Coordinates of C-alpha atoms and ligand atoms in Angstrom, one line a residue:
X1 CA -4.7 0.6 68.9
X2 CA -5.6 0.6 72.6
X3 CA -9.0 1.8 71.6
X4 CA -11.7 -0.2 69.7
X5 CA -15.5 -0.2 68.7
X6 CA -17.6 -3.1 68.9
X7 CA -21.3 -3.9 68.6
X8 CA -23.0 -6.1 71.0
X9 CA -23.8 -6.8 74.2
X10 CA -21.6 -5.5 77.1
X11 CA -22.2 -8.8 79.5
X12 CA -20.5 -11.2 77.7
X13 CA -17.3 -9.7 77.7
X14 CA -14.4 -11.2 79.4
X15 CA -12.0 -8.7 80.4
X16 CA -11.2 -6.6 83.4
X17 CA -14.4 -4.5 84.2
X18 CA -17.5 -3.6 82.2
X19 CA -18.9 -0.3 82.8
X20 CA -23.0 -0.1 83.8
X21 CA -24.8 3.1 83.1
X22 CA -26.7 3.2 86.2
X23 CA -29.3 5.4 87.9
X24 CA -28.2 7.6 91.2
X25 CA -30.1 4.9 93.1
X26 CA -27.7 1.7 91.7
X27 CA -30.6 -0.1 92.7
X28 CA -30.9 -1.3 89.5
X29 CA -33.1 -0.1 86.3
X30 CA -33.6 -0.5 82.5
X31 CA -31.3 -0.6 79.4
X32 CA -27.8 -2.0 80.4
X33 CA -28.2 -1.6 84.1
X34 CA -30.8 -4.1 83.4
X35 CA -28.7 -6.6 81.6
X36 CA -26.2 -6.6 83.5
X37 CA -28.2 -7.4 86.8
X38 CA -30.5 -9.9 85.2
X39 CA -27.0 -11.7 83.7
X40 CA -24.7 -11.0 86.9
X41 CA -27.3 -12.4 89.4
X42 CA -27.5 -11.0 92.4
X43 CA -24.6 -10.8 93.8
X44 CA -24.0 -7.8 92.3
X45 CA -26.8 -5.6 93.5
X46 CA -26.1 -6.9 97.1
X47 CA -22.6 -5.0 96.7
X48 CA -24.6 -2.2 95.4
X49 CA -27.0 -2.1 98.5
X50 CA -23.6 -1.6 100.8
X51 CA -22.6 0.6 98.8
X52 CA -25.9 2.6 99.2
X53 CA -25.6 2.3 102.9
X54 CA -22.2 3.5 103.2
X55 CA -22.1 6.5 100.7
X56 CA -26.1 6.9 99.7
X57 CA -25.7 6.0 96.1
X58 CA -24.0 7.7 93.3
X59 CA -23.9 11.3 92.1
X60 CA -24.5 12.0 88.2
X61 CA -20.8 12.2 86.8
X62 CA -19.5 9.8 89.3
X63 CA -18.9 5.6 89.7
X64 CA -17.9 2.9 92.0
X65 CA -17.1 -0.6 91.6
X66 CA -18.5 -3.6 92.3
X67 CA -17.7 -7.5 92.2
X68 CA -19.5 -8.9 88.4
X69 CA -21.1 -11.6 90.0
X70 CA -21.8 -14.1 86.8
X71 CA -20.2 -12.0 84.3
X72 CA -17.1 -13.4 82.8
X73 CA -15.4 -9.6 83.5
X74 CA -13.5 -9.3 87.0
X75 CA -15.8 -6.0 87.9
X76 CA -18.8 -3.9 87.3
X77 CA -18.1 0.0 87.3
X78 CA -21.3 1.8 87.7
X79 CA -21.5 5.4 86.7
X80 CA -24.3 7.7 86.4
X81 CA -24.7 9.7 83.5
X82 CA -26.3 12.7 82.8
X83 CA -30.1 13.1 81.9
X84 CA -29.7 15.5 78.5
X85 CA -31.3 18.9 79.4
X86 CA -31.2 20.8 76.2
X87 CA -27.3 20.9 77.1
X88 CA -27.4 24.1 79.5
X89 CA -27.0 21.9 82.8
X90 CA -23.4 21.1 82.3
X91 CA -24.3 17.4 80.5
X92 CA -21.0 17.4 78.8
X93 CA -18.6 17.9 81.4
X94 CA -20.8 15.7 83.5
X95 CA -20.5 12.6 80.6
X96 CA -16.9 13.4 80.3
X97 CA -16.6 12.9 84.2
X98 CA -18.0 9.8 83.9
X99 CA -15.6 8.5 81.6
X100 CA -12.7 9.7 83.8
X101 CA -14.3 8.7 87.0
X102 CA -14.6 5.1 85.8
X103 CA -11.0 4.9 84.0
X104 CA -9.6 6.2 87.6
X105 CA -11.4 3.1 89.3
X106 CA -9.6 1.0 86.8
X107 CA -6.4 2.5 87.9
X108 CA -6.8 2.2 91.6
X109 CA -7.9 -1.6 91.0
X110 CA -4.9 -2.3 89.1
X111 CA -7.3 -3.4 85.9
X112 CA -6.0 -3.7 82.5
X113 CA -8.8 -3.7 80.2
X114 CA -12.3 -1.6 80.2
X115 CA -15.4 -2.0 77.8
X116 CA -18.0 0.8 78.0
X117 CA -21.3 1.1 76.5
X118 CA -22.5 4.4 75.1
X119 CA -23.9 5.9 78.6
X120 CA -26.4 8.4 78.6
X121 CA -27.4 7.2 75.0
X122 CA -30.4 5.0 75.8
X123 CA -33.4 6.1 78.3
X124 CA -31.1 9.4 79.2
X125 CA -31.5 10.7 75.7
X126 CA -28.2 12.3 75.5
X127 CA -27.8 13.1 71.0
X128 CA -25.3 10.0 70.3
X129 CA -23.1 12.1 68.4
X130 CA -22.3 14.2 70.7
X131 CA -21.7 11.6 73.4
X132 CA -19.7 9.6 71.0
X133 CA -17.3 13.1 70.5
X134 CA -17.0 13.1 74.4
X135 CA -16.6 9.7 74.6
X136 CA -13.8 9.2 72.5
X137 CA -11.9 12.5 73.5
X138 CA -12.0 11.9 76.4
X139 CA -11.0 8.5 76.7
X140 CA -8.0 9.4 74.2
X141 CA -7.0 12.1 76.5
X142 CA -6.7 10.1 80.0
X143 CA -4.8 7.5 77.9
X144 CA -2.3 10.4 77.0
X145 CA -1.4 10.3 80.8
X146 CA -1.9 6.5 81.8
X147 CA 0.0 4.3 79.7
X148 CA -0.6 1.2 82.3
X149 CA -4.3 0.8 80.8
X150 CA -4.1 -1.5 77.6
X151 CA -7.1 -1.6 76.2
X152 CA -10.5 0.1 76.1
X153 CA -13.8 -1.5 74.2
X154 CA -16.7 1.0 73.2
X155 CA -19.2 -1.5 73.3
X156 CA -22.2 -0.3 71.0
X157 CA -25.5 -2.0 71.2
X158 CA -27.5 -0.2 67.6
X159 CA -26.0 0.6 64.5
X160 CA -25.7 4.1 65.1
X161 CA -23.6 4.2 68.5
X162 CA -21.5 1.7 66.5
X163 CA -21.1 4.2 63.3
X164 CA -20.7 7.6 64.9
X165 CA -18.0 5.7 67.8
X166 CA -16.1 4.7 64.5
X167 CA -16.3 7.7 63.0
X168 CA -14.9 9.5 66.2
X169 CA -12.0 6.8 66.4
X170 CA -11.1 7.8 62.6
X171 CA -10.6 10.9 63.2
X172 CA -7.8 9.9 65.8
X173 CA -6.1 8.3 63.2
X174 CA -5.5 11.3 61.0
Ligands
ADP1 P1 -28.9 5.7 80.0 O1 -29.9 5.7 81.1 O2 -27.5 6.1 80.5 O3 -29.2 6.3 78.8 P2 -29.4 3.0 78.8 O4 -29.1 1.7 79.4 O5 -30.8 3.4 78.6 O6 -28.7 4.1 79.8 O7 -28.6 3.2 77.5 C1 -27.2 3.4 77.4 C2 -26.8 2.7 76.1 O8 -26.6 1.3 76.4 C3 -27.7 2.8 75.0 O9 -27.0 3.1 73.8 C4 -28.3 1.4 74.8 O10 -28.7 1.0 73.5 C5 -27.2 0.5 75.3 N1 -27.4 -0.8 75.8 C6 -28.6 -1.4 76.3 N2 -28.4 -2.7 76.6 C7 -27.1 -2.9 76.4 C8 -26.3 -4.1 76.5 N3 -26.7 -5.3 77.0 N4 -24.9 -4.0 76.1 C9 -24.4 -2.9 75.7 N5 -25.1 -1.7 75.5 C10 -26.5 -1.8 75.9

């Protein structure tokens, strides 16, 4: 399986790129953009700030990549998901997007492996079972179409990402 659940936390992964839910700013904030900025040292928010200067941040849906600084991964890929809105603001598609957005950065940097925590679950408020459907599908779905990526890591931090993302990944199966 090319597709796995794991709990923990997302900055000690080795592999090819972790994935940071950050804020439209990339400046940095709570939850796992925290983490990983407090873990990566600085380096990593200095490649955010030219980032910022060249494009003015990141929309909601949408990611770039950055060096990992610390981190035992090769990159960070920052993507902005969706505050949850009741769901009438397009929140899904904009989740989904950011799932495809970051898997396409992994293409383009010739990466093999991706671990992603469960963005828009935390400070967003996004209803985890939900995200873990769109997660999951959607992942599954660009993997259809790019055979090249070997091996992505839903990297759940509570109980209940970790349940529901195994749940999802069952139903693959059958
Ligand atoms: P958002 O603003 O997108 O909701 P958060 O960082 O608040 O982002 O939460 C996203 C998910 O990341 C939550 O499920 C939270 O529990 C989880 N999380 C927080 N810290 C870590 C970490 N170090 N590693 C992996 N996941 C984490």
């Amino acid at each position: 399986m090319k597709l796995k659940v794991e709990k923990g936390d997302i900055t000690t992964f080795k592999i090819d790129a972790i994935v940071n839910a950050a804020n439209t700013s990339l400046l940095g904030g709570g939850g796992v953009d925290g983490a990983i900025h407090r873990a990566g040292g600085p380096e990593i928010l200095n490649s955010c700030k030219k980032i910022v200067a060249e494009q003015g941040g990141c929309k909601v849906g949408e990611a770039v990549i950055t060096s990992a600084g610390k981190l035992p991964s090769k990159y960070v890929i920052h993507t902005v998901g969706p505050v949850w809105n009741g769901g009438t603001n397009d929140e899904a598609q904009k989740l989904a997007n950011c799932y495809i957005n970051s898997l396409k950065l992994v293409i383009e940097n010739n990466c093999k492996s991706i671990a992603f925590p469960n963005i828009s679950t935390g400070i967003y408020h996004f209803p985890k079972e939900k995200a873990a459907e769109i997660a999951v599908e959607t992942v599954n779905d660009f993997l259809q179409d790019h055979k090249n990526i070997e091996e992505v890591i839903f990297v759940c931090f509570d109980d209940e990402n970790f349940d529901l993302t195994n749940n999802e990944l069952k139903k693959l199966d059958q």
